[in-house]
mmCIF file of C-alpha atoms in Angstrom:
data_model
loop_
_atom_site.group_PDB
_atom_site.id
_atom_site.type_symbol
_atom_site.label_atom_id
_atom_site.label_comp_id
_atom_site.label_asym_id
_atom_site.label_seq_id
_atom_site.Cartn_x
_atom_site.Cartn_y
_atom_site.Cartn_z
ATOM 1 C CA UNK S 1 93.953 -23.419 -60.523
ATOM 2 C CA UNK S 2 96.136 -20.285 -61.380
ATOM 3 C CA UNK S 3 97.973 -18.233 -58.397
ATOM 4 C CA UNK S 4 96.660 -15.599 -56.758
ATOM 5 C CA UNK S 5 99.993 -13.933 -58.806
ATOM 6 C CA UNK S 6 98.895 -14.708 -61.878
ATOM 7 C CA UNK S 7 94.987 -13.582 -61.223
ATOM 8 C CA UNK S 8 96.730 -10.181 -60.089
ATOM 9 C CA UNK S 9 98.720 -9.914 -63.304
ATOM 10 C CA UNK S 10 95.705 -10.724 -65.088
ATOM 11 C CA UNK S 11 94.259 -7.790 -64.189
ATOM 12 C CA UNK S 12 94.302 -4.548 -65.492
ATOM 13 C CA UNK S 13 95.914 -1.609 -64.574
ATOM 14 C CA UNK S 14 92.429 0.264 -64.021
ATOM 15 C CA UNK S 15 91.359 -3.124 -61.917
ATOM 16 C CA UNK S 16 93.879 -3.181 -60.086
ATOM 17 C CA UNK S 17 93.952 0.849 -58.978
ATOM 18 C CA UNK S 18 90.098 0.585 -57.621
ATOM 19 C CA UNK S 19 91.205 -2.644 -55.330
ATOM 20 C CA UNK S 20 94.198 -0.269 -54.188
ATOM 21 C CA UNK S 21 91.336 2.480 -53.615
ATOM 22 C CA UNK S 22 88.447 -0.100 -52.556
ATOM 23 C CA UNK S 23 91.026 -1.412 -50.087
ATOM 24 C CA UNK S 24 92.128 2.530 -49.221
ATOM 25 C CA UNK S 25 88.544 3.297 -48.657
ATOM 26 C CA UNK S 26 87.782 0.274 -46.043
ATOM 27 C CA UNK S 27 90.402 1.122 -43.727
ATOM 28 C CA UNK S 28 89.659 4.557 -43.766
ATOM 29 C CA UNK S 29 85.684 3.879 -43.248
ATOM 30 C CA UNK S 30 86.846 0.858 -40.305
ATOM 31 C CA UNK S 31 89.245 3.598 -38.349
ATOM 32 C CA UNK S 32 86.200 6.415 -38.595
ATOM 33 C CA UNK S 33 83.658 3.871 -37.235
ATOM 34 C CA UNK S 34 85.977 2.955 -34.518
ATOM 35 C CA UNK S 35 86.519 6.468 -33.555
ATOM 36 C CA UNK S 36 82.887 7.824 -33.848
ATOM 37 C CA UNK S 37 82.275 4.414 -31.668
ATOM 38 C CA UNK S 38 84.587 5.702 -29.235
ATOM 39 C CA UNK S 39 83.763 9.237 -28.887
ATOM 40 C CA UNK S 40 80.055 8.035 -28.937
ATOM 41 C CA UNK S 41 81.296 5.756 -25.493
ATOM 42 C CA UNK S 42 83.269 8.488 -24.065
ATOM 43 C CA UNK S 43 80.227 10.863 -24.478
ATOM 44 C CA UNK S 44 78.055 8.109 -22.732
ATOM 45 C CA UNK S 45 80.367 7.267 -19.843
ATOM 46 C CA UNK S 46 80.538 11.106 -19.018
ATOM 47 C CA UNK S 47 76.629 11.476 -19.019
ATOM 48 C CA UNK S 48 76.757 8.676 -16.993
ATOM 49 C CA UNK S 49 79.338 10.034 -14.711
ATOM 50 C CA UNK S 50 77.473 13.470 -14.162
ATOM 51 C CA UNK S 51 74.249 11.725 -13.548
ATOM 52 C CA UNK S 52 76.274 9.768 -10.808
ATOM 53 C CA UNK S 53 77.285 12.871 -9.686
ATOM 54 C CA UNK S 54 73.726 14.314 -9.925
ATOM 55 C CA UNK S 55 72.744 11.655 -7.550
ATOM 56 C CA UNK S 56 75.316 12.324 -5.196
ATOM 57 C CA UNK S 57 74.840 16.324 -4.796
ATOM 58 C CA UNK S 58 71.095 15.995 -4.092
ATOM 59 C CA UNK S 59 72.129 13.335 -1.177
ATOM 60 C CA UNK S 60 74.579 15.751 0.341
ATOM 61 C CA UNK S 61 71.774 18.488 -0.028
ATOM 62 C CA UNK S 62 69.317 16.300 1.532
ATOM 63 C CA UNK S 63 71.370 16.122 4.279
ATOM 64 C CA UNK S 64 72.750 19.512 5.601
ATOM 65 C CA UNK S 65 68.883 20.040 5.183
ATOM 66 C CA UNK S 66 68.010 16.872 7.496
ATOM 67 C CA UNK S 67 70.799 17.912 9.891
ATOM 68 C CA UNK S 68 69.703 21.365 10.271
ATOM 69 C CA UNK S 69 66.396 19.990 11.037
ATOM 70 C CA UNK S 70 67.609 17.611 13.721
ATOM 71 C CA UNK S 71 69.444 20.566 15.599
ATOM 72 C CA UNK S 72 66.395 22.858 15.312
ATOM 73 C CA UNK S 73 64.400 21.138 17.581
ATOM 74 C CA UNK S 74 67.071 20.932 20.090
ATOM 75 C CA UNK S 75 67.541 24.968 19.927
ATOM 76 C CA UNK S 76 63.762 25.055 20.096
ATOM 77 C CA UNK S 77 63.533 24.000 23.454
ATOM 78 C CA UNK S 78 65.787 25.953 24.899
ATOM 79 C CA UNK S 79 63.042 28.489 24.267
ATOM 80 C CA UNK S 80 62.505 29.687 28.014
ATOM 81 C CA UNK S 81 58.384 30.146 26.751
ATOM 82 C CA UNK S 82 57.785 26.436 27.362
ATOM 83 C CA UNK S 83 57.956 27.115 30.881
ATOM 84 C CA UNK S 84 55.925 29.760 31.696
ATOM 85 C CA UNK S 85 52.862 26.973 30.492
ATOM 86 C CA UNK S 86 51.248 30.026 29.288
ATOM 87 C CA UNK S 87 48.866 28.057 26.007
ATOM 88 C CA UNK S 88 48.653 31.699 24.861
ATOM 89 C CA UNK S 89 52.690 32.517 24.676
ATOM 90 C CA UNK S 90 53.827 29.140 23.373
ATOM 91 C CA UNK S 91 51.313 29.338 20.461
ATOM 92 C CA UNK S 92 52.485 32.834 19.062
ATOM 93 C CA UNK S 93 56.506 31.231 19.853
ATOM 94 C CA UNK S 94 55.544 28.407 17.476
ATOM 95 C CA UNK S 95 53.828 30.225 14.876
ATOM 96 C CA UNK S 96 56.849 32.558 14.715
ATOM 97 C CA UNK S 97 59.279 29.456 14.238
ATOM 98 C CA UNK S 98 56.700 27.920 11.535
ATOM 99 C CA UNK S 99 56.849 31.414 9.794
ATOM 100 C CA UNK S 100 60.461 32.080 9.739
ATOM 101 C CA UNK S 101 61.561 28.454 8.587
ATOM 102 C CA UNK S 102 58.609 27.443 6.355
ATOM 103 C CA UNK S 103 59.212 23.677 6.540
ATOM 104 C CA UNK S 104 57.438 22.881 9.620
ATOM 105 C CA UNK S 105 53.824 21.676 9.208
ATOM 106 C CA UNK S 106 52.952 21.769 12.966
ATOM 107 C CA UNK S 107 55.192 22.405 16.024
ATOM 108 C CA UNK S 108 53.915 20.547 19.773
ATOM 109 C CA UNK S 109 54.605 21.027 23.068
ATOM 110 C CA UNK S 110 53.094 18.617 25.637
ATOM 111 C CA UNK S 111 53.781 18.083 29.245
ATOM 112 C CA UNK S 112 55.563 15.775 30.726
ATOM 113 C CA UNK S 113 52.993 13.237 31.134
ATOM 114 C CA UNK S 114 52.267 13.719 27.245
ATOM 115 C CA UNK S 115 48.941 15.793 27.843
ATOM 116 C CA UNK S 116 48.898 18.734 24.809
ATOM 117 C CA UNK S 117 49.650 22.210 26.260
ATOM 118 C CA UNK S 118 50.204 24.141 22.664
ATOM 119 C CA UNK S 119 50.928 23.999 19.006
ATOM 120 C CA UNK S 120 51.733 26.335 16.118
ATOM 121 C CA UNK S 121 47.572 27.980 15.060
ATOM 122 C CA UNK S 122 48.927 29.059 11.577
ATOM 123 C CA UNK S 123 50.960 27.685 9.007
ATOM 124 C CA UNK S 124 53.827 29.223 7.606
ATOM 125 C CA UNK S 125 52.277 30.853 4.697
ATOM 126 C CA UNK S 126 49.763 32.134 7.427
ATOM 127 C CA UNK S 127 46.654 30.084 6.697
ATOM 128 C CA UNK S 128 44.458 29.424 10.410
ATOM 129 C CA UNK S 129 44.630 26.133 11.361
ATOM 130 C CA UNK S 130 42.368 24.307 13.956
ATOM 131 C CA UNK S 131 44.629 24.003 16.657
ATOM 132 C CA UNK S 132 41.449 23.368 19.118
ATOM 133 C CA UNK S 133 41.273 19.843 17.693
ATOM 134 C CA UNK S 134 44.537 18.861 19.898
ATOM 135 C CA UNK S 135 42.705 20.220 22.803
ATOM 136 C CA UNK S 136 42.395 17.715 25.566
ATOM 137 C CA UNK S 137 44.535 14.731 23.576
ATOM 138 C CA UNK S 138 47.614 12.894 25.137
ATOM 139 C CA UNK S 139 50.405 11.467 23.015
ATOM 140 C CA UNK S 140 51.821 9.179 25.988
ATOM 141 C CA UNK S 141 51.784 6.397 24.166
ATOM 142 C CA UNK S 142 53.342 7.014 21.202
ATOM 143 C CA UNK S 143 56.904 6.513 20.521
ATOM 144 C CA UNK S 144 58.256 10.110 20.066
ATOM 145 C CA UNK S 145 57.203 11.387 23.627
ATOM 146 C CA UNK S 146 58.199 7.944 25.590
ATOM 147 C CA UNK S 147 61.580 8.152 23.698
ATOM 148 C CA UNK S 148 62.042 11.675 24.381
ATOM 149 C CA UNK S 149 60.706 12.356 27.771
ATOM 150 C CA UNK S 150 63.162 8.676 28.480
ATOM 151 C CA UNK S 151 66.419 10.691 26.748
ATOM 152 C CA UNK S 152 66.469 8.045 24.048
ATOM 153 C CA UNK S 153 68.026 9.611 20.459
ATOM 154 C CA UNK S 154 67.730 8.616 17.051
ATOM 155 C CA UNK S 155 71.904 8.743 17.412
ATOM 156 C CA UNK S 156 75.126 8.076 15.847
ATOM 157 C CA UNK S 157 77.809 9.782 17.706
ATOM 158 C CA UNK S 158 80.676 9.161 15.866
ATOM 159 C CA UNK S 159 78.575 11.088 13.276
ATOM 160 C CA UNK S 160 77.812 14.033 15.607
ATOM 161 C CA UNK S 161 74.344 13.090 16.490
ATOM 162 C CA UNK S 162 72.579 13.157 19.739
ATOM 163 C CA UNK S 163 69.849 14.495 21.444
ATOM 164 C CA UNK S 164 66.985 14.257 19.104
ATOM 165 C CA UNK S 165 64.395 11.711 18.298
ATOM 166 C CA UNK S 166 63.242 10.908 14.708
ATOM 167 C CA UNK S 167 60.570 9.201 12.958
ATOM 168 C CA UNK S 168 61.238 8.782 9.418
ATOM 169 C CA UNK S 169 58.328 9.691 6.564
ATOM 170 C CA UNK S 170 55.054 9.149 7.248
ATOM 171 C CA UNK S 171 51.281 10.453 7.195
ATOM 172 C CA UNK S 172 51.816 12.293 10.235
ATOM 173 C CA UNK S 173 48.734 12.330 12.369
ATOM 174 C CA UNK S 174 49.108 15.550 14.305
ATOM 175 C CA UNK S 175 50.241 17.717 10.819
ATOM 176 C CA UNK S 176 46.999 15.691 9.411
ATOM 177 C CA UNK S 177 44.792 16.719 12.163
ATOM 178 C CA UNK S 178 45.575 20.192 12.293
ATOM 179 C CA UNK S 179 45.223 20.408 8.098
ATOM 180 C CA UNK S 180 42.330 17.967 8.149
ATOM 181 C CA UNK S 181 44.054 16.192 5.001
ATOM 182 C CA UNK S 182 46.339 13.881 5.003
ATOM 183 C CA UNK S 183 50.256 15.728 5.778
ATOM 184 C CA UNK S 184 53.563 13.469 4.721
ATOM 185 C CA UNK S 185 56.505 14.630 6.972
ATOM 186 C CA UNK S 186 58.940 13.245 9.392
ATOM 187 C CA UNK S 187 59.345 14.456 12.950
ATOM 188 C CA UNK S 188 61.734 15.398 15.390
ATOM 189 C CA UNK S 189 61.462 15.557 19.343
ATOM 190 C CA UNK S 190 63.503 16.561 22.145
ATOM 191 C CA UNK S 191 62.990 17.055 25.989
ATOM 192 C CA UNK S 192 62.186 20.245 27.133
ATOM 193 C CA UNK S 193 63.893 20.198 30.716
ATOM 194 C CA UNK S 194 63.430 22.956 33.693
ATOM 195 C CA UNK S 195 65.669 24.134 35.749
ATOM 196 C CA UNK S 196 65.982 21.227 38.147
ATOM 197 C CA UNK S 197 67.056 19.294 35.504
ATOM 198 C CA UNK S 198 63.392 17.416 35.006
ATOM 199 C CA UNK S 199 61.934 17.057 32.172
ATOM 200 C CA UNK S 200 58.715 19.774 31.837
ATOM 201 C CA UNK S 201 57.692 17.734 28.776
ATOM 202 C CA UNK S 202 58.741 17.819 24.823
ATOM 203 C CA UNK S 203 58.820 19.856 21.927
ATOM 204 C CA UNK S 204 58.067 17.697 18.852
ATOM 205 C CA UNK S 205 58.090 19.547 14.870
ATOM 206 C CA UNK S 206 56.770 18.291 12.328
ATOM 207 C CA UNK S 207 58.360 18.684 9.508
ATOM 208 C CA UNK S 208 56.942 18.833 5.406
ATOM 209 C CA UNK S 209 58.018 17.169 3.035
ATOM 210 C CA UNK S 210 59.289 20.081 1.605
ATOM 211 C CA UNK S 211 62.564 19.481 4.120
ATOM 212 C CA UNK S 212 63.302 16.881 0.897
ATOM 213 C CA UNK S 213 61.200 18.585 -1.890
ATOM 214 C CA UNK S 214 63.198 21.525 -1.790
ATOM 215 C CA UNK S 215 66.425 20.246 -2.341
ATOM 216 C CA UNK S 216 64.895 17.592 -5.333
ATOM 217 C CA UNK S 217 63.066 20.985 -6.683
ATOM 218 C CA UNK S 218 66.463 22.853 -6.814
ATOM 219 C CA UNK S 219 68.284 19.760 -8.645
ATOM 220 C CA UNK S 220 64.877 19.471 -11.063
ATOM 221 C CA UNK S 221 65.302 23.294 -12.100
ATOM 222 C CA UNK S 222 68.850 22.437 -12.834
ATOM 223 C CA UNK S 223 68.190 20.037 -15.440
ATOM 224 C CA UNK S 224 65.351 21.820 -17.374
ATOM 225 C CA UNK S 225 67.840 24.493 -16.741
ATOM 226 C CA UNK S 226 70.531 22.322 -18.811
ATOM 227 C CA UNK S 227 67.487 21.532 -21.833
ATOM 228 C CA UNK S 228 66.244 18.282 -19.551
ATOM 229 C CA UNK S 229 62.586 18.465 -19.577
ATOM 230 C CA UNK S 230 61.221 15.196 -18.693
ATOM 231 C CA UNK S 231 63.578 14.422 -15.953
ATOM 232 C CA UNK S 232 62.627 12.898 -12.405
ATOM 233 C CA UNK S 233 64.109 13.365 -8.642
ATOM 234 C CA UNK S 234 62.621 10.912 -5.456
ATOM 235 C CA UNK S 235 64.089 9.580 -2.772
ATOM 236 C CA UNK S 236 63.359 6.403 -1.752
ATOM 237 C CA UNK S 237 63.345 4.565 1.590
ATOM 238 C CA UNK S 238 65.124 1.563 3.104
ATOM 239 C CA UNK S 239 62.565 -0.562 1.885
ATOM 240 C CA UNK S 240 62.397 1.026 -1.623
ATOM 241 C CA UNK S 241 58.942 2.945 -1.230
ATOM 242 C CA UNK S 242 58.901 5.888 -2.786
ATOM 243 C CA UNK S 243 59.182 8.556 0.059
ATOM 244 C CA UNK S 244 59.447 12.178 -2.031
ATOM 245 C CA UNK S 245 59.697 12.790 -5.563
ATOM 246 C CA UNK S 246 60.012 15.751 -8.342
ATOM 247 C CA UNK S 247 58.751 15.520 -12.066
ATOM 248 C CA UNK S 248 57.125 18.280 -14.030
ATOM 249 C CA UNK S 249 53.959 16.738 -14.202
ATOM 250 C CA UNK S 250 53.814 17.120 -10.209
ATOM 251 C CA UNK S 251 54.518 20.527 -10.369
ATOM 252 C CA UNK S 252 51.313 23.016 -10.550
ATOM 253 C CA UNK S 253 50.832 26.457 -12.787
ATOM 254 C CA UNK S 254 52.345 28.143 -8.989
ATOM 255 C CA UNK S 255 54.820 25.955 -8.792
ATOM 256 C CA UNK S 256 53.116 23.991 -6.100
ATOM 257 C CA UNK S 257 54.053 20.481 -5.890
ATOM 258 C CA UNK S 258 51.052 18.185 -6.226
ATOM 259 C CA UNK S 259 52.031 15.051 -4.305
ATOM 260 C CA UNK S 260 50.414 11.700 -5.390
ATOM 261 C CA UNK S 261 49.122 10.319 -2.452
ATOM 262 C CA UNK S 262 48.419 6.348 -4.377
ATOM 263 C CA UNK S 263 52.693 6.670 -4.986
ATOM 264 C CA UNK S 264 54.059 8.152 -1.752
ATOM 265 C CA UNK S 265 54.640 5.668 0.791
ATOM 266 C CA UNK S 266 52.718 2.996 -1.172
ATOM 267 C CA UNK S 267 54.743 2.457 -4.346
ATOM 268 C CA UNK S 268 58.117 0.408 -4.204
ATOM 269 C CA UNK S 269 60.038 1.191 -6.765
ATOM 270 C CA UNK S 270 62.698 -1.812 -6.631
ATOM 271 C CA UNK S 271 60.157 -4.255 -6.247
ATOM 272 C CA UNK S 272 56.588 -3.218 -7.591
ATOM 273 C CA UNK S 273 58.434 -1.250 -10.706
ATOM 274 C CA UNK S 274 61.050 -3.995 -10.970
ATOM 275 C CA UNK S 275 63.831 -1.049 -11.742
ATOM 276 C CA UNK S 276 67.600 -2.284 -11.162
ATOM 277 C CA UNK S 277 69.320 1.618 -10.468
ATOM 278 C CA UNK S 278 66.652 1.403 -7.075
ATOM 279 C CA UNK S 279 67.758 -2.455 -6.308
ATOM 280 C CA UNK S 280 71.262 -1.399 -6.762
ATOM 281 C CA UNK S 281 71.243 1.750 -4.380
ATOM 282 C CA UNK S 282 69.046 -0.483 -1.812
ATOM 283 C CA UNK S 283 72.265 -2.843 -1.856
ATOM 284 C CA UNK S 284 74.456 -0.028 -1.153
ATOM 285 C CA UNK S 285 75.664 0.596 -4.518
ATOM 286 C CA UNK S 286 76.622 3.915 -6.256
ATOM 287 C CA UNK S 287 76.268 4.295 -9.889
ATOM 288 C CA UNK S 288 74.376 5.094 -12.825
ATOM 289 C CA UNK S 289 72.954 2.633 -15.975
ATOM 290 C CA UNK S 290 70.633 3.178 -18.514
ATOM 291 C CA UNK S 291 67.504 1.040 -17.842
ATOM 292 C CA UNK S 292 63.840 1.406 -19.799
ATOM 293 C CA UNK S 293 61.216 2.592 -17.169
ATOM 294 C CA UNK S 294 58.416 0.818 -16.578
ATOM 295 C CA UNK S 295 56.285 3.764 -15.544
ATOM 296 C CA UNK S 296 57.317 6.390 -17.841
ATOM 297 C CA UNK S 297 57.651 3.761 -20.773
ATOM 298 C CA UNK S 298 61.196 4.954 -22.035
ATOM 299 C CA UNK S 299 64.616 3.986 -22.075
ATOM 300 C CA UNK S 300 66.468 6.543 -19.222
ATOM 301 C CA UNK S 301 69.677 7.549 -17.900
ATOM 302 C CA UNK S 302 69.287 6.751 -14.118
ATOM 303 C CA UNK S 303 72.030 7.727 -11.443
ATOM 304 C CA UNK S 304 71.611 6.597 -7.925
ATOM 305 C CA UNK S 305 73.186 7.191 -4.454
ATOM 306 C CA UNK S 306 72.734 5.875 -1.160
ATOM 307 C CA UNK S 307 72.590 8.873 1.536
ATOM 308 C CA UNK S 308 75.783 8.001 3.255
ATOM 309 C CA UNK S 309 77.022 11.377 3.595
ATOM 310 C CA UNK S 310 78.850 12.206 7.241
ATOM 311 C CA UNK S 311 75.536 14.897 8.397
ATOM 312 C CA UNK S 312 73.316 12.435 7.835
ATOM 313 C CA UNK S 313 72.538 9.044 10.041
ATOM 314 C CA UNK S 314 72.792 5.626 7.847
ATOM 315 C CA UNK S 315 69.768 4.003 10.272
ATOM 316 C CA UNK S 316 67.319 5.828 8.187
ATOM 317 C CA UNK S 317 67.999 4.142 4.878
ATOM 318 C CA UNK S 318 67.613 6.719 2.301
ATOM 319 C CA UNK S 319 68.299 6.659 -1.173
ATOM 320 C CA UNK S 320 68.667 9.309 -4.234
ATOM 321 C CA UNK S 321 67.380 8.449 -7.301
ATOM 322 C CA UNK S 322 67.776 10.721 -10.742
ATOM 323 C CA UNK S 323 66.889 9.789 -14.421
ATOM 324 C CA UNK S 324 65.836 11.613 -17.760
ATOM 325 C CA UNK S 325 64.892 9.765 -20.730
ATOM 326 C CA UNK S 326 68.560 9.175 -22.894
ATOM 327 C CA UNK S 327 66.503 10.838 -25.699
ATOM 328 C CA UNK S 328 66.612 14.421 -24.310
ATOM 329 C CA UNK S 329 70.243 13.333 -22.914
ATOM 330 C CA UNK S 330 72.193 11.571 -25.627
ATOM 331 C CA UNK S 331 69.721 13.029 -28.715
ATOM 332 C CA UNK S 332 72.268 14.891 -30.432
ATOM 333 C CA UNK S 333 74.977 12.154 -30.130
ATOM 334 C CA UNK S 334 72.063 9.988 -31.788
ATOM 335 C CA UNK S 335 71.587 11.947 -34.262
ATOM 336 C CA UNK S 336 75.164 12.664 -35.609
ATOM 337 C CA UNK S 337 75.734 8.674 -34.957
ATOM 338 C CA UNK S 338 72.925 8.424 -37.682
ATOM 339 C CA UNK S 339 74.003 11.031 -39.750
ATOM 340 C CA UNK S 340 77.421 9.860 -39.987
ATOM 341 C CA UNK S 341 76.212 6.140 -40.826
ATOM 342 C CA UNK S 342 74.227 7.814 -43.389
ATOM 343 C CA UNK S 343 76.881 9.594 -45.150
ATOM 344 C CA UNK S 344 79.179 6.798 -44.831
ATOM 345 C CA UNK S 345 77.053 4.744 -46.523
ATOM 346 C CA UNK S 346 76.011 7.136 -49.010
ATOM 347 C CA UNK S 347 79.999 7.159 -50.173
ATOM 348 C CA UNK S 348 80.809 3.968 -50.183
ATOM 349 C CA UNK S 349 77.764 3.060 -52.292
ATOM 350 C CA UNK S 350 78.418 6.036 -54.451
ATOM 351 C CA UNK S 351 82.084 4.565 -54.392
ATOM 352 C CA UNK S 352 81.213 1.428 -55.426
ATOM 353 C CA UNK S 353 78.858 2.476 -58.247
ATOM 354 C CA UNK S 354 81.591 4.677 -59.960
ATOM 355 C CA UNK S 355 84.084 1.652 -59.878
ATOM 356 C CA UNK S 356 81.869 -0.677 -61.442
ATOM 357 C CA UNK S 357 81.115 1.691 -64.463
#
């Protein structure tokens, strides 16, 4: 068999200039793949950083809101109008603190053996509600009077909290009975206590959901702000049920949000929807991954947080939970990937052509 040194001076001179260029043209083509592979990763890793980061503002927004909330309540009953036990004057106190901070469905005062003295007639957009239907009804069994009217908090001091009881999300049954449809909120109670130190009863609000919606609405205007419109905002609980969420399909021609009462509370989204950004948050976990959803039926950029932030108590469980479809993300790093491949390929073939002729 002849050596590889005689095949080379076999060839000819033209031969062996397009292997010099052929050979020219590969390493050239490897090194641009590897950096257009590289800035394409970069790219990713920072989309998946801000999405991360996403996640993580909305917690921290979620709760200065929930802390403000928690001290509210405790202000409220201050109010020297609970003890007068004038029905009359504690109703137009109420409606005036369901008007001014507009995320109270219903605010209750009872007595201290739980019977129902008053409660907030109008909402905060100033639509009558039936307030008679509380007339005559006592809450002593239920857990937010015999926890409050006992001085037993939903607390973590080291965190600064104390004073205040809270039930996480639920269909609240008093916002429900003075709507007469179904009201998702959370609650917070506190003692109202006289002047000999005895308890005269408790002050309970009942907050919306818009306590949460608000801060997922501001984050959700943010991204179709940035060009993202398909993305989606919800905060899930400890148990991975879907507890308040934000997608443009939810929001109406007014801007209302139009909750879906067969998903809040009743769809788990790390177990039912199988999706690994909610089983990693549930764990703890901080982060972001691209996953295909198994609602929306496309691949997404999903960046997750649990709400550990210092204002807000751990007990609760909450998580934050952000994704857009990688599409409307990573479209126009797509794109030039393909149109790079494309003209990459287009030279070498055209290459290749012109030294075989």
């Amino acid at each position: 068999f002849p050596s590889h040194d005689m095949v080379w001076r076999a060839l000819s001179l033209r031969s062996k200039l397009l292997l010099f260029a052929l050979s020219g043209v590969f390493a050239v083509s490897l090194l641009a793949l590897w950096q257009v592979n590289q800035s394409f990763q970069s790219r990713q890793v920072a989309h998946r950083v801000g999405f991360k980061t996403r996640a993580a503002a909305v917690a921290q927004g979620i709760a200065d809101s929930f802390q403000e909330r928690y001290v509210d309540v405790q202000a409220f009953a201050l109010n020297s109008a609970f003890a007068t036990g004038n029905k009359e004057q504690i109703t137009n106190f109420l409606n005036g603190l369901v008007a001014s901070y507009q995320v109270y469905d219903a605010i209750v005062f009872v007595d201290s053996n739980g019977k129902f003295v008053a409660s907030n007639n109008k909402t905060h957009d100033g639509r009558v509600l039936d307030s008679k239907t509380l007339d005559g009804r006592t809450f002593a069994d239920t857990p937010w009077f015999q926890k409050s009217i006992q001085g037993e908090w939903s607390e973590d001091k080291s965190r600064g909290f104390s004073g205040t009881f809270v039930e996480d999300f639920q269909v609240d049954p008093i916002a429900s009975a003075l709507f007469g449809t179904p009201q998702q909120g959370l609650s917070f109670s506190k003692a109202v206590m006289g002047m000999d130190g005895k308890p005269l009863g408790v002050v309970t609000t009942r907050a919306s959901a818009r306590v949460v919606e608000n801060v997922l609405r501001s984050n959700f205007e943010m991204m179709r702000a940035s060009g993202i419109q398909l993305g989606h905002v919800l905060v899930i609980n400890r148990e991975g049920l879907l507890a308040a969420e934000i997608q443009s399909e939810l929001l109406g021609e007014k801007g209302e949000i139009k909750r879906n009462p067969e998903r809040i509370l009743r769809w788990n989204v790390a177990t039912q929807q199988g999706q690994a950004a909610a089983q990693e948050v549930l764990a703890g976990q901080s982060g972001a991954l691209i996953e295909f959803d198994r609602i929306a039926r496309n691949e997404r950029l999903w960046g997750f947080f649990p709400l550990k932030a210092i204002r807000f108590p751990e007990q609760l469980g909450w998580s934050v939970v952000v994704s857009a479809p990688t599409d409307e993300i990573m479209g126009d790093m797509f794109f030039q990937k393909r149109v790079f491949y494309s003209l990459l390929g287009l030279f070498l073939f055209g290459f290749g052509l012109y030294g075989l002729s």
